């Protein structure tokens, strides 16, 4: 509370409706304080009833409430409300997490990327989250070897179950198995949740899915930190809910699911609408909004399958559930005897029979167990009749005990399915248990629940006090006089033996005649003087207990009945004898039962034992706490009810923890923060001082405070001392403000005077100028009048002259034009006559030429066909003279090729013929039509020429003597017309013949198709024969070569050796055994003799030695030539010379792959990796340029002339097929890179090279990311400096200047860039490396900005912006050749930082933000930045509340889209380039001057490298 209050101070005052209101003190009158609240209300309160308000608290709250300047009830409440308004639902109080239920989906907070962010992060480093609590527990378990426990508490609807699921998810993420290992333990635990929720959850007044039992999940871990087993413990299932309901609650979900089951199940179980069953129709609530019970039924059965419950067991479970529903519909009336009972009517008898049928027990036995009791004495057995009321109680007791046993069976079944690890090293327990409850009517269940919370609160208080002690010890301050607040007296009141409430309740239950009245009177007598126990006024059997969270009044009417846990002997006997094995297994017969009497068992005592065992487990673990809070009772988002939340904070023990903290030192401030805030109280202490501790002591001594403590890193203040310091600070700041205002007013007055004087002088100068301009205008008008008169007279005279001149020209022009037109008309008539004559002569000559050309082509075709047939016969004769083996081989190969070609040809024959016929018919029709048109045009032309001649004869007398109608020409035209008609008739005849030929060809194609089908069966045999012949030929060639070598060695080369050598080369030239003619003839000594004159090894061994020499050379760093890697070029030249690309089988490529793989094993050296990346990428480029697809080799360089006739084109169409079409010769290959036909080994080697290039690229990129990772964590937050120290001494207290971490990033980039340049890595790869690296920088910086509130500040934005400027400068220096678009990858962090450093954010509209400032950022990201922003330098405000509201509306609309809700960025680790991009970045001409490896040039077997 405020010790001294001054006018203008900000305080909190208590309010009946809103709990607390903030306001400003406007007057102080002794102890009475008048406060103007922000709501507009003015109140007068006592000074002892107000709390100070921190004026400098961030508007969006703090993530850890221990950082609050004032740790009190209104401060905590306001902080939670501020964070809830911006969807920050998690807040720390020390190491306690407070979770406020948002009542809406926030998927962006719980995805896998978020779990990765919290993995390994220090507690408190990132924003509050359940993942942080789970990670802290897991890390502590692994590092310290201590079992952990996470206690999740809160009232119904606060979100305990969801928080527990999140904890389980994260622990499964950290310690789970791989997906390949099958279903893991954690998966089984998570899959059991739907089953337990179906049978243990129900709708209550406060929650639609309230857990009506406590659950403690033990996750067991092995020594490696992996989950090895688990167990689920349950506590105090609310059995009374099965029989008794209050509106508007519901019974357990499973009853409604069963009523919505498929029709066949409903018919079998004789169920119906829930409204027809007594156990369900006690309320008006049967359905839940958004929940389909039919779908839930199906999902529950699937979940039961998952946890290992068989279909037979499931059927038995739902039979028992249906039997319970039918039991509830059995009503009783008085029987024939006194105090007896029997089923009321036929409906009750029906439900009785149905229940007996479902239980598989005797109907009469069921009736007797409900309506009668058997009392066994020493002498006899007495049967006692029950009245209708007692029969109803017996029915309900049976229903409750059956449901309770069923629930326990489910839990045991789930535990057996999950499996426990008896050898587990550690465990992490997650406790999901009911919170403190206080209703209008509180019965035995609330009593047990509140006992649990009292126990847990005591454990919680001890933990909080222990944490306080640890901090005080760590800071080395005196804390011995601080008192510990305990609630042991309440626990003794409830559970102490023999005089506790539970002991008295058990005692009352032991006596048959005890009632709730006698039990209540016993309590009144026993605890009448207890300070925690009281009797309410006007109550006969109620009692009140003062709990830590407030007073709760309990009604004892049902305490005795609910505390009894014995099973009625008749019920036990009935169900034990059931024919249903499942039902009988729920009620096993105990060996200790020697009689049929019921034995008493206390639920309270059993629950107390379970609770004690739970606390013993928790005491053996390190606890972590999550307090769940429900913000409103409407279960709707964006509603925060202060009174409701405050009550939950009390019930959850949060305010109790604050009370414990306030008993010691509630205010703890680091030295630099304390100096920054209160340095104005003693400015002289800051002058020249570098010791923060000494400055803090001087400040506190000057103020005169007592009782504070100076720790090692913090100042510890007692309650109320912070308010004293703030009051004095406010006074000093007020005085300083007055001085500043006085100076400002003086400055404004002088500024106004100077402005007035300047304005006067300006007005005078303007007036003088206006007079001068008026005099000048008058003189200018006089001069203008004289000028206008002169120009007008000149214009009139010139106009008259121009009119006369134009008339004369018009007359002359008309006369000359008439003469010219007469001359032109005569010349045109003469030219037309000449043109008609020339066209007639040209037509006659052209017709003659066409006939001659046709005859010539026909003759040439016939002659060429004759020559071709003759040449074919000669070739056939020559082919028969070939050697037997070679001829057989070539013949088989040709037969295979010919059969393959024919097979392909015949398959397309029909289609080609049909297309050819259609095209030819179309062309013939078109030709006929064109000829007809030409004939018609010729006739029209002749008629027009006759008419023109007649007209010309009549109109032009000069040329009447010229004979226009030439009879000879007319006769020629008629003759040509007749010839054209003959041609048309001949074309028609040819068309008919063509159709006949087409039919003959079609029949022939069908016959050939049959032959092709037969040829397919022969191909396999021919290939087999061909392979055997190839092997024989290869063996013979090897023997011939060896013999020829020995012959050359011993006797020299005979005269016939050239021919023999040529034959060997012709027949035995293979990829792996090739030799040249020059080697045989010119250098026989070198080619076939060793220095000791012994025969050398065969060619295959020689090549192996050459490959070894190549590997030995290129495995070393042979450098670069002309900017290209020598090793890659040397390998390529050798492969090309050895014809390895064309080989069907070779080991060269395998050797190269092994060599490259072993060379890049050292992945830490970027220099080594860059060298091999350059070589591998270059070799890959050369291979890409050299290889061409199979089937294109051997194409002719000169194309044959295409036939010009119609039938020639048809013949070519029939003979061609897709596999043999000549597409033209390939482009001329360069001398350096030759194109070869690649075989399978070369293609495989190409793929392996691609894989190695991608692997080495990824290694270099990941190495750079690893180096930058540690630096980026330091670059996201600006170094913290002290304001006071900066103002006074220009440097921080006792702290060295921070190194520029951004320069470290620049150095890493420069080092890698230099390495890549020195190794001549292709620029496209360099660009991709830096582009992906900058993308990684963008992701890391941006995600840290969104997850850490201390990073989202104005000063931090300036710091990061300066670092980004250095990165931009580096990109400019590196140029686009290497940097590429790397700078554009930083767009998210650039726009976010640019937004942070804007001063007047509150003036910016939402449209300006999304369109101009931050167009790349999503609404969720902008909302996160705007709500986390705070200014630690200038106290500038964030965006306006209207902008925040607009963002919130858009987020609500997109809440169903999980992708749009994710505000964190993902790092892309894929390979961002293709091989085509790599190939296009290098040119073949760059290799013209590259030199091979020098070591190989000296080897005589690599002389080809000199070429």
CSV table of N, CA, C and O in Angstrom, one decimal, residues 46-127:
chain,number,residue,atom,x,y,z
A,46,UNK,N,-9.5,5.8,1.8
A,46,UNK,CA,-8.4,5.9,2.8
A,46,UNK,C,-7.1,5.6,2.1
A,46,UNK,O,-7.0,4.8,1.2
A,47,UNK,N,-6.0,6.3,2.6
A,47,UNK,CA,-4.7,6.1,2.0
A,47,UNK,C,-4.2,4.7,2.2
A,47,UNK,O,-3.4,4.2,1.4
A,48,UNK,N,-4.7,4.0,3.2
A,48,UNK,CA,-4.2,2.6,3.5
A,48,UNK,C,-4.9,1.6,2.5
A,48,UNK,O,-4.5,0.5,2.5
A,49,UNK,N,-5.9,2.1,1.8
A,49,UNK,CA,-6.7,1.2,0.9
A,49,UNK,C,-6.3,1.4,-0.6
A,49,UNK,O,-7.0,0.9,-1.5
A,50,UNK,N,-5.3,2.1,-0.9
A,50,UNK,CA,-4.9,2.3,-2.3
A,50,UNK,C,-3.5,1.7,-2.5
A,50,UNK,O,-2.7,1.5,-1.6
A,51,UNK,N,-3.3,1.3,-3.8
A,51,UNK,CA,-2.0,0.8,-4.2
A,51,UNK,C,-1.4,1.7,-5.3
A,51,UNK,O,-2.1,2.2,-6.1
A,52,UNK,N,-0.1,1.8,-5.3
A,52,UNK,CA,0.6,2.7,-6.3
A,52,UNK,C,0.5,2.0,-7.7
A,52,UNK,O,0.5,0.7,-7.8
A,53,UNK,N,0.5,2.8,-8.7
A,53,UNK,CA,0.5,2.3,-10.1
A,53,UNK,C,1.7,2.7,-10.8
A,53,UNK,O,2.2,3.9,-10.6
A,54,UNK,N,2.3,1.8,-11.5
A,54,UNK,CA,3.6,2.1,-12.2
A,54,UNK,C,3.2,2.9,-13.5
A,54,UNK,O,2.6,2.3,-14.4
A,55,UNK,N,3.6,4.1,-13.6
A,55,UNK,CA,3.3,4.9,-14.8
A,55,UNK,C,4.2,4.5,-16.0
A,55,UNK,O,3.8,4.8,-17.1
A,56,UNK,N,5.3,3.9,-15.7
A,56,UNK,CA,6.2,3.5,-16.8
A,56,UNK,C,6.0,2.0,-17.2
A,56,UNK,O,6.8,1.5,-18.0
A,57,UNK,N,5.0,1.4,-16.7
A,57,UNK,CA,4.8,0.0,-17.1
A,57,UNK,C,4.4,-0.1,-18.6
A,57,UNK,O,3.6,0.8,-19.1
A,58,UNK,N,4.9,-1.0,-19.4
A,58,UNK,CA,4.6,-1.1,-20.8
A,58,UNK,C,3.1,-1.3,-21.0
A,58,UNK,O,2.5,-2.1,-20.2
A,59,UNK,N,2.5,-0.8,-22.0
A,59,UNK,CA,1.0,-0.9,-22.2
A,59,UNK,C,0.6,-2.4,-22.5
A,59,UNK,O,-0.5,-2.7,-22.3
A,60,UNK,N,1.5,-3.2,-23.0
A,60,UNK,CA,1.2,-4.6,-23.3
A,60,UNK,C,1.7,-5.5,-22.2
A,60,UNK,O,1.6,-6.7,-22.4
A,61,UNK,N,2.1,-5.0,-21.1
A,61,UNK,CA,2.4,-5.8,-19.9
A,61,UNK,C,3.8,-6.4,-20.1
A,61,UNK,O,4.5,-6.2,-21.1
A,62,UNK,N,4.2,-7.1,-19.0
A,62,UNK,CA,5.5,-7.8,-19.0
A,62,UNK,C,5.3,-9.3,-19.0
A,62,UNK,O,4.3,-9.8,-18.5
A,63,UNK,N,6.2,-10.0,-19.5
A,63,UNK,CA,6.0,-11.5,-19.6
A,63,UNK,C,6.4,-12.2,-18.3
A,63,UNK,O,5.9,-13.3,-18.2
A,64,UNK,N,7.1,-11.5,-17.4
A,64,UNK,CA,7.3,-12.1,-16.1
A,64,UNK,C,6.9,-11.1,-15.0
A,64,UNK,O,7.5,-10.0,-15.0
A,65,UNK,N,5.9,-11.5,-14.2
A,65,UNK,CA,5.4,-10.5,-13.3
A,65,UNK,C,6.3,-10.2,-12.1
A,65,UNK,O,6.1,-9.3,-11.4
A,66,UNK,N,7.4,-10.9,-12.0
A,66,UNK,CA,8.4,-10.5,-11.0
A,66,UNK,C,9.1,-9.3,-11.4
A,66,UNK,O,9.8,-8.7,-10.6
A,67,UNK,N,9.0,-8.9,-12.7
A,67,UNK,CA,9.6,-7.7,-13.2
A,67,UNK,C,8.8,-6.4,-12.9
A,67,UNK,O,9.2,-5.3,-13.2
A,68,UNK,N,7.6,-6.6,-12.4
A,68,UNK,CA,6.7,-5.5,-12.1
A,68,UNK,C,7.3,-4.6,-11.0
A,68,UNK,O,7.9,-5.1,-10.1
A,69,UNK,N,7.2,-3.3,-11.2
A,69,UNK,CA,7.7,-2.4,-10.2
A,69,UNK,C,6.9,-2.6,-8.9
A,69,UNK,O,7.5,-2.5,-7.8
A,70,UNK,N,5.6,-2.9,-9.0
A,70,UNK,CA,4.8,-3.1,-7.8
A,70,UNK,C,4.1,-4.4,-8.0
A,70,UNK,O,3.2,-4.6,-8.8
A,71,UNK,N,4.5,-5.3,-7.1
A,71,UNK,CA,4.0,-6.7,-7.2
A,71,UNK,C,2.8,-6.8,-6.2
A,71,UNK,O,3.0,-7.2,-5.0
A,72,UNK,N,1.7,-6.4,-6.6
A,72,UNK,CA,0.5,-6.5,-5.8
A,72,UNK,C,-0.7,-6.9,-6.6
A,72,UNK,O,-0.6,-7.1,-7.9
A,73,UNK,N,-1.8,-7.1,-6.0
A,73,UNK,CA,-3.0,-7.7,-6.6
A,73,UNK,C,-3.5,-6.9,-7.9
A,73,UNK,O,-3.7,-7.5,-8.9
A,74,UNK,N,-3.7,-5.6,-7.8
A,74,UNK,CA,-4.1,-4.9,-9.0
A,74,UNK,C,-3.1,-4.9,-10.1
A,74,UNK,O,-3.4,-4.9,-11.3
A,75,UNK,N,-1.8,-4.8,-9.7
A,75,UNK,CA,-0.8,-4.9,-10.8
A,75,UNK,C,-0.7,-6.2,-11.5
A,75,UNK,O,-0.6,-6.2,-12.8
A,76,UNK,N,-0.9,-7.3,-10.8
A,76,UNK,CA,-0.9,-8.6,-11.4
A,76,UNK,C,-2.1,-8.7,-12.3
A,76,UNK,O,-2.1,-9.2,-13.5
A,77,UNK,N,-3.3,-8.2,-11.9
A,77,UNK,CA,-4.5,-8.3,-12.6
A,77,UNK,C,-4.4,-7.5,-13.9
A,77,UNK,O,-4.8,-8.0,-15.0
A,78,UNK,N,-3.9,-6.3,-13.8
A,78,UNK,CA,-3.8,-5.4,-15.0
A,78,UNK,C,-2.8,-6.0,-16.0
A,78,UNK,O,-3.0,-5.9,-17.2
A,79,UNK,N,-1.7,-6.6,-15.5
A,79,UNK,CA,-0.7,-7.2,-16.4
A,79,UNK,C,-1.3,-8.3,-17.2
A,79,UNK,O,-1.1,-8.4,-18.4
A,80,UNK,N,-2.1,-9.2,-16.5
A,80,UNK,CA,-2.7,-10.3,-17.2
A,80,UNK,C,-3.8,-9.8,-18.2
A,80,UNK,O,-3.9,-10.3,-19.4
A,81,UNK,N,-4.5,-8.8,-17.9
A,81,UNK,CA,-5.5,-8.2,-18.8
A,81,UNK,C,-4.9,-7.6,-20.0
A,81,UNK,O,-5.3,-7.8,-21.1
A,82,UNK,N,-3.8,-6.8,-19.8
A,82,UNK,CA,-3.1,-6.2,-20.9
A,82,UNK,C,-2.6,-7.2,-21.9
A,82,UNK,O,-2.7,-7.1,-23.1
A,83,UNK,N,-2.0,-8.3,-21.4
A,83,UNK,CA,-1.5,-9.4,-22.3
A,83,UNK,C,-2.6,-10.1,-22.9
A,83,UNK,O,-2.5,-10.6,-24.1
A,84,UNK,N,-3.7,-10.4,-22.2
A,84,UNK,CA,-4.8,-11.1,-22.8
A,84,UNK,C,-5.4,-10.3,-24.0
A,84,UNK,O,-5.9,-10.9,-25.0
A,85,UNK,N,-5.5,-9.0,-23.8
A,85,UNK,CA,-6.0,-8.2,-24.9
A,85,UNK,C,-5.3,-8.3,-26.2
A,85,UNK,O,-5.8,-8.0,-27.3
A,86,UNK,N,-4.0,-8.6,-26.1
A,86,UNK,CA,-3.2,-8.8,-27.4
A,86,UNK,C,-2.9,-10.2,-27.7
A,86,UNK,O,-1.9,-10.6,-28.4
A,87,UNK,N,-3.7,-11.1,-27.1
A,87,UNK,CA,-3.6,-12.6,-27.4
A,87,UNK,C,-2.4,-13.2,-26.9
A,87,UNK,O,-1.9,-14.2,-27.3
A,88,UNK,N,-1.7,-12.5,-25.9
A,88,UNK,CA,-0.6,-13.1,-25.1
A,88,UNK,C,-1.2,-13.8,-23.9
A,88,UNK,O,-1.4,-13.2,-22.9
A,89,UNK,N,-1.5,-15.1,-24.1
A,89,UNK,CA,-2.3,-15.8,-23.0
A,89,UNK,C,-1.4,-16.4,-21.9
A,89,UNK,O,-1.9,-16.9,-20.9
A,90,UNK,N,-0.1,-16.4,-22.1
A,90,UNK,CA,0.8,-17.0,-21.2
A,90,UNK,C,1.7,-15.9,-20.5
A,90,UNK,O,2.2,-15.0,-21.2
A,91,UNK,N,1.8,-16.1,-19.2
A,91,UNK,CA,2.6,-15.1,-18.4
A,91,UNK,C,3.4,-15.9,-17.3
A,91,UNK,O,2.8,-16.8,-16.7
A,92,UNK,N,4.6,-15.5,-17.0
A,92,UNK,CA,5.3,-16.1,-15.9
A,92,UNK,C,5.1,-15.3,-14.6
A,92,UNK,O,4.9,-14.1,-14.7
A,93,UNK,N,5.2,-16.0,-13.5
A,93,UNK,CA,5.4,-15.4,-12.2
A,93,UNK,C,6.6,-16.1,-11.6
A,93,UNK,O,6.4,-17.2,-11.0
A,94,UNK,N,7.8,-15.7,-11.9
A,94,UNK,CA,9.0,-16.5,-11.6
A,94,UNK,C,9.0,-17.7,-12.5
A,94,UNK,O,9.1,-17.5,-13.7
A,95,UNK,N,9.0,-18.9,-11.9
A,95,UNK,CA,9.0,-20.1,-12.8
A,95,UNK,C,7.6,-20.7,-12.8
A,95,UNK,O,7.5,-21.9,-13.2
A,96,UNK,N,6.6,-20.0,-12.4
A,96,UNK,CA,5.2,-20.4,-12.5
A,96,UNK,C,4.6,-19.8,-13.8
A,96,UNK,O,4.7,-18.6,-14.0
A,97,UNK,N,3.9,-20.7,-14.5
A,97,UNK,CA,3.3,-20.2,-15.8
A,97,UNK,C,1.8,-20.1,-15.5
A,97,UNK,O,1.1,-21.0,-15.0
A,98,UNK,N,1.3,-18.9,-15.9
A,98,UNK,CA,-0.2,-18.6,-15.8
A,98,UNK,C,-0.7,-18.6,-17.2
A,98,UNK,O,-0.3,-17.9,-18.1
A,99,UNK,N,-1.7,-19.5,-17.5
A,99,UNK,CA,-2.3,-19.7,-18.8
A,99,UNK,C,-3.8,-19.2,-18.7
A,99,UNK,O,-4.6,-19.8,-18.0
A,100,UNK,N,-4.1,-18.2,-19.5
A,100,UNK,CA,-5.5,-17.7,-19.6
A,100,UNK,C,-6.1,-18.3,-20.8
A,100,UNK,O,-5.6,-18.1,-22.0
A,101,UNK,N,-7.3,-18.9,-20.7
A,101,UNK,CA,-7.9,-19.6,-21.8
A,101,UNK,C,-8.4,-18.6,-22.8
A,101,UNK,O,-9.2,-17.7,-22.4
A,102,UNK,N,-8.0,-18.7,-24.1
A,102,UNK,CA,-8.4,-17.7,-25.0
A,102,UNK,C,-9.8,-18.0,-25.6
A,102,UNK,O,-10.4,-17.2,-26.3
A,103,UNK,N,-10.3,-19.2,-25.4
A,103,UNK,CA,-11.6,-19.7,-26.0
A,103,UNK,C,-11.6,-19.5,-27.5
A,103,UNK,O,-12.6,-19.2,-28.1
A,104,UNK,N,-10.5,-19.7,-28.2
A,104,UNK,CA,-10.4,-19.7,-29.6
A,104,UNK,C,-9.1,-20.4,-30.0
A,104,UNK,O,-8.2,-20.6,-29.2
A,105,UNK,N,-9.1,-20.8,-31.3
A,105,UNK,CA,-7.9,-21.5,-31.8
A,105,UNK,C,-6.8,-20.6,-32.1
A,105,UNK,O,-7.0,-19.6,-32.7
A,106,UNK,N,-5.6,-20.9,-31.6
A,106,UNK,CA,-4.4,-20.2,-31.8
A,106,UNK,C,-3.3,-21.2,-32.3
A,106,UNK,O,-2.3,-21.5,-31.6
A,107,UNK,N,-3.5,-21.8,-33.5
A,107,UNK,CA,-2.6,-22.9,-34.0
A,107,UNK,C,-1.2,-22.4,-34.2
A,107,UNK,O,-0.3,-23.3,-34.1
A,108,UNK,N,-1.0,-21.1,-34.4
A,108,UNK,CA,0.4,-20.7,-34.6
A,108,UNK,C,1.3,-20.9,-33.4
A,108,UNK,O,2.5,-20.8,-33.5
A,109,UNK,N,0.7,-21.0,-32.2
A,109,UNK,CA,1.5,-21.1,-31.0
A,109,UNK,C,1.9,-22.5,-30.7
A,109,UNK,O,2.7,-22.8,-29.8
A,110,UNK,N,1.4,-23.5,-31.5
A,110,UNK,CA,1.6,-24.9,-31.1
A,110,UNK,C,2.1,-25.8,-32.2
A,110,UNK,O,2.1,-27.0,-32.1
A,111,UNK,N,2.6,-25.2,-33.3
A,111,UNK,CA,3.1,-26.1,-34.4
A,111,UNK,C,4.5,-26.6,-34.1
A,111,UNK,O,5.1,-26.3,-33.1
A,112,UNK,N,4.9,-27.5,-35.0
A,112,UNK,CA,6.2,-28.1,-34.8
A,112,UNK,C,7.4,-27.1,-34.8
A,112,UNK,O,8.4,-27.3,-34.1
A,113,UNK,N,7.2,-26.1,-35.6
A,113,UNK,CA,8.3,-25.1,-35.7
A,113,UNK,C,8.4,-24.4,-34.4
A,113,UNK,O,9.5,-24.0,-34.0
A,114,UNK,N,7.3,-24.1,-33.7
A,114,UNK,CA,7.4,-23.5,-32.4
A,114,UNK,C,8.1,-24.4,-31.4
A,114,UNK,O,8.9,-23.9,-30.5
A,115,UNK,N,7.8,-25.7,-31.4
A,115,UNK,CA,8.5,-26.6,-30.5
A,115,UNK,C,10.0,-26.6,-30.8
A,115,UNK,O,10.8,-26.7,-29.9
A,116,UNK,N,10.4,-26.5,-32.1
A,116,UNK,CA,11.8,-26.4,-32.4
A,116,UNK,C,12.5,-25.1,-31.8
A,116,UNK,O,13.6,-25.2,-31.4
A,117,UNK,N,11.7,-24.0,-31.8
A,117,UNK,CA,12.3,-22.8,-31.2
A,117,UNK,C,12.6,-22.9,-29.7
A,117,UNK,O,13.5,-22.4,-29.2
A,118,UNK,N,11.7,-23.6,-29.0
A,118,UNK,CA,11.8,-23.7,-27.6
A,118,UNK,C,12.8,-24.9,-27.2
A,118,UNK,O,13.2,-24.9,-26.0
A,119,UNK,N,13.2,-25.7,-28.1
A,119,UNK,CA,14.1,-26.8,-27.8
A,119,UNK,C,15.4,-26.3,-27.4
A,119,UNK,O,16.1,-25.6,-28.1
A,120,UNK,N,15.8,-26.5,-26.1
A,120,UNK,CA,17.1,-26.1,-25.6
A,120,UNK,C,17.2,-24.7,-25.2
A,120,UNK,O,18.3,-24.2,-24.7
A,121,UNK,N,16.2,-23.8,-25.4
A,121,UNK,CA,16.3,-22.4,-25.0
A,121,UNK,C,16.2,-22.3,-23.5
A,121,UNK,O,15.5,-23.1,-22.8
A,122,UNK,N,16.9,-21.4,-23.0
A,122,UNK,CA,16.9,-21.1,-21.5
A,122,UNK,C,15.5,-20.7,-21.1
A,122,UNK,O,14.8,-19.9,-21.8
A,123,UNK,N,15.1,-21.1,-19.9
A,123,UNK,CA,13.8,-20.7,-19.4
A,123,UNK,C,13.8,-19.2,-19.2
A,123,UNK,O,14.6,-18.6,-18.5
A,124,UNK,N,12.8,-18.6,-19.8
A,124,UNK,CA,12.6,-17.1,-19.7
A,124,UNK,C,13.2,-16.4,-20.9
A,124,UNK,O,13.0,-15.2,-21.0
A,125,UNK,N,14.0,-17.1,-21.7
A,125,UNK,CA,14.6,-16.4,-22.9
A,125,UNK,C,13.6,-16.1,-23.9
A,125,UNK,O,13.7,-15.0,-24.5
A,126,UNK,N,12.7,-17.0,-24.2
A,126,UNK,CA,11.6,-16.7,-25.1
A,126,UNK,C,10.3,-16.4,-24.4
A,126,UNK,O,10.2,-16.4,-23.2
A,127,UNK,N,9.3,-16.1,-25.2
A,127,UNK,CA,8.0,-15.8,-24.6
A,127,UNK,C,7.5,-16.9,-23.8
A,127,UNK,O,7.7,-18.1,-24.0
